[in-house]
Amino acid sequence: MCGIVGVLGDHEAAPILVQALARLEYRGY
């Protein structure tokens, strides 16, 4: 989650957040 916190302030990064969350789920995190 630490890697995602830095992107929360950027609303345009929403698609990136979705991809990041998908990767975390895939890793079983």
PDB file of C-alpha atoms in Angstrom:
ATOM      1  CA  MET A   1       0.000   0.000   0.000  1.00  0.00           C
ATOM      2  CA  CYS A   2       2.941   2.360   0.616  1.00  0.00           C
ATOM      3  CA  GLY A   3       3.584   2.627  -3.114  1.00  0.00           C
ATOM      4  CA  ILE A   4      -0.019   3.721  -3.693  1.00  0.00           C
ATOM      5  CA  VAL A   5      -0.132   6.437  -1.027  1.00  0.00           C
ATOM      6  CA  GLY A   6       2.110   8.684  -3.135  1.00  0.00           C
ATOM      7  CA  VAL A   7      -0.416   8.630  -5.978  1.00  0.00           C
ATOM      8  CA  LEU A   8      -3.573   9.354  -3.976  1.00  0.00           C
ATOM      9  CA  GLY A   9      -3.113  13.127  -4.397  1.00  0.00           C
ATOM     10  CA  ASP A  10      -3.226  12.825  -8.202  1.00  0.00           C
ATOM     11  CA  HIS A  11      -6.780  12.402  -9.464  1.00  0.00           C
ATOM     12  CA  GLU A  12      -5.530  11.696 -12.990  1.00  0.00           C
ATOM     13  CA  ALA A  13      -3.735   8.637 -11.637  1.00  0.00           C
ATOM     14  CA  ALA A  14      -6.995   6.765 -11.017  1.00  0.00           C
ATOM     15  CA  PRO A  15      -6.328   4.216 -13.809  1.00  0.00           C
ATOM     16  CA  ILE A  16      -2.850   3.678 -12.378  1.00  0.00           C
ATOM     17  CA  LEU A  17      -4.352   3.027  -8.944  1.00  0.00           C
ATOM     18  CA  VAL A  18      -6.685   0.418 -10.433  1.00  0.00           C
ATOM     19  CA  GLN A  19      -3.777  -1.327 -12.134  1.00  0.00           C
ATOM     20  CA  ALA A  20      -1.710  -1.178  -8.955  1.00  0.00           C
ATOM     21  CA  LEU A  21      -4.540  -2.664  -6.889  1.00  0.00           C
ATOM     22  CA  ALA A  22      -5.013  -5.395  -9.488  1.00  0.00           C
ATOM     23  CA  ARG A  23      -1.316  -6.238  -9.259  1.00  0.00           C
ATOM     24  CA  LEU A  24      -1.461  -6.354  -5.465  1.00  0.00           C
ATOM     25  CA  GLU A  25      -4.434  -8.724  -5.636  1.00  0.00           C
ATOM     26  CA  TYR A  26      -2.624 -10.893  -8.177  1.00  0.00           C
ATOM     27  CA  ARG A  27       0.387 -11.148  -5.866  1.00  0.00           C
ATOM     28  CA  GLY A  28      -1.898 -12.219  -3.051  1.00  0.00           C
ATOM     29  CA  TYR A  29      -1.154  -9.069  -1.094  1.00  0.00           C
TER      30      TYR A  29
END
